[in-house]
Coordinates of C-alpha atoms in Angstrom, one line a residue:
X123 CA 96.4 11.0 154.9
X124 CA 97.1 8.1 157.4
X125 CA 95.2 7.6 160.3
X126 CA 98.5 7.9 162.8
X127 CA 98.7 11.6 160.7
X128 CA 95.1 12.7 161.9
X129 CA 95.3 11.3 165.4
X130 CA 98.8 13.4 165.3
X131 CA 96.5 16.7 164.6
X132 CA 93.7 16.0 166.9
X133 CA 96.3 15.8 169.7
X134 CA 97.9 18.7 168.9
X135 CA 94.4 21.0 168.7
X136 CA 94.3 20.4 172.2
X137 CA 97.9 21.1 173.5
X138 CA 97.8 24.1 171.6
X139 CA 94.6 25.7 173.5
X140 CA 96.7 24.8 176.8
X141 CA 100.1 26.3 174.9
X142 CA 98.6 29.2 174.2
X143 CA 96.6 29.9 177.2
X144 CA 99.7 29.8 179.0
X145 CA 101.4 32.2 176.7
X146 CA 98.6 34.8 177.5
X147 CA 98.8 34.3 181.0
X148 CA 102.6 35.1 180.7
X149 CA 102.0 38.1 178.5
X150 CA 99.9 39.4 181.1
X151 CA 102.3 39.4 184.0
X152 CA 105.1 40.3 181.3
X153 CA 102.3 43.6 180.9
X154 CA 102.0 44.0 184.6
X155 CA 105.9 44.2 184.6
X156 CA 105.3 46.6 182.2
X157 CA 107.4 44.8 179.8
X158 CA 105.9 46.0 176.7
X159 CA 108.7 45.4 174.3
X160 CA 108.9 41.9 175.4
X161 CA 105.1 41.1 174.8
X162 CA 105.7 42.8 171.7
X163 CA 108.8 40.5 170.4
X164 CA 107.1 37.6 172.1
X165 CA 104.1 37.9 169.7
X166 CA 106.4 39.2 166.2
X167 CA 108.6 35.8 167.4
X168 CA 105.6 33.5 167.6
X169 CA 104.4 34.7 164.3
X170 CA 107.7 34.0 162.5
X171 CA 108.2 31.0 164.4
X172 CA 104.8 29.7 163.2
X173 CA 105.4 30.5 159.8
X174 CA 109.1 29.2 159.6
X175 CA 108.8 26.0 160.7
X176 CA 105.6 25.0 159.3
X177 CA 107.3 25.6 156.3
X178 CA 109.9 23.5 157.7
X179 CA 107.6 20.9 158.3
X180 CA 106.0 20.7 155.6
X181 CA 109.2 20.6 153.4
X182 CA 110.4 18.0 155.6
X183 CA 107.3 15.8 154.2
X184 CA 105.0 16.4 157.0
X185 CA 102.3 18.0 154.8
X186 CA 99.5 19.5 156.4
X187 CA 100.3 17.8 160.2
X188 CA 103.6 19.5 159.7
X189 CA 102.3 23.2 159.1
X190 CA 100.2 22.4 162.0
X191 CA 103.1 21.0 164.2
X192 CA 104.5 24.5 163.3
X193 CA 102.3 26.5 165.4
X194 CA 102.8 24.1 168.1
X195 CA 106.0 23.8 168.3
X196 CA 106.1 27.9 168.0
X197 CA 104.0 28.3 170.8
X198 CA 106.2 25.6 172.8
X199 CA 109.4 27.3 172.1
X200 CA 107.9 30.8 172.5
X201 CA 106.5 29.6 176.4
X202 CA 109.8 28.5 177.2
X203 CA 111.8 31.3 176.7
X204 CA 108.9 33.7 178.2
X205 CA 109.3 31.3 181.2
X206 CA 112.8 32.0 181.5
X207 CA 112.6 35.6 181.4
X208 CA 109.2 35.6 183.8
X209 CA 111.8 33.7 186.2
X210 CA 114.9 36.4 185.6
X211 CA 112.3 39.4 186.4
X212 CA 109.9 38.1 188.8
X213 CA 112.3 35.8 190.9

């Protein structure tokens, strides 16, 4: 493992405590919507999403980083599209 590859991982350990603070926060005005369904997909999504592309990742040659970039980048694309909705249902 290179050095740029473990520097790579210790920035992403701490993006993904801010990622996924931010997605509870969001599931917890999604729940005082009472939005249920959506929490529910939200978390089914994010677990898929982790799992497909750390595969992805680590297929493309990214090894270990790459399964790790996987929950990140879940957790990125799963805030974004909880953002969106937040905005179409709480204005």
């Amino acid at each position: 493992m290179h050095l740029t590859e473990r520097l790579l991982g210790f920035m992403l350990l701490g993006s993904e405590w801010v990622l996924w603070l931010l997605l509870c926060l969001q599931r917890g005005l999604l729940q005082a919507d009472r939005a249920y369904r959506v929490v529910g997909l939200s978390i089914v999504f994010e677990a898929v999403g982790r799992l497909t592309l750390g595969v992805g990742f680590v297929a493309a040659g990214f090894g270990v980083t790459g399964a790790y970039l996987g929950t990140v980048a879940s957790l990125v694309i799963n805030a974004a599209v909880l953002a969106l909705l937040l905005r179409r249902r709480l204005g």
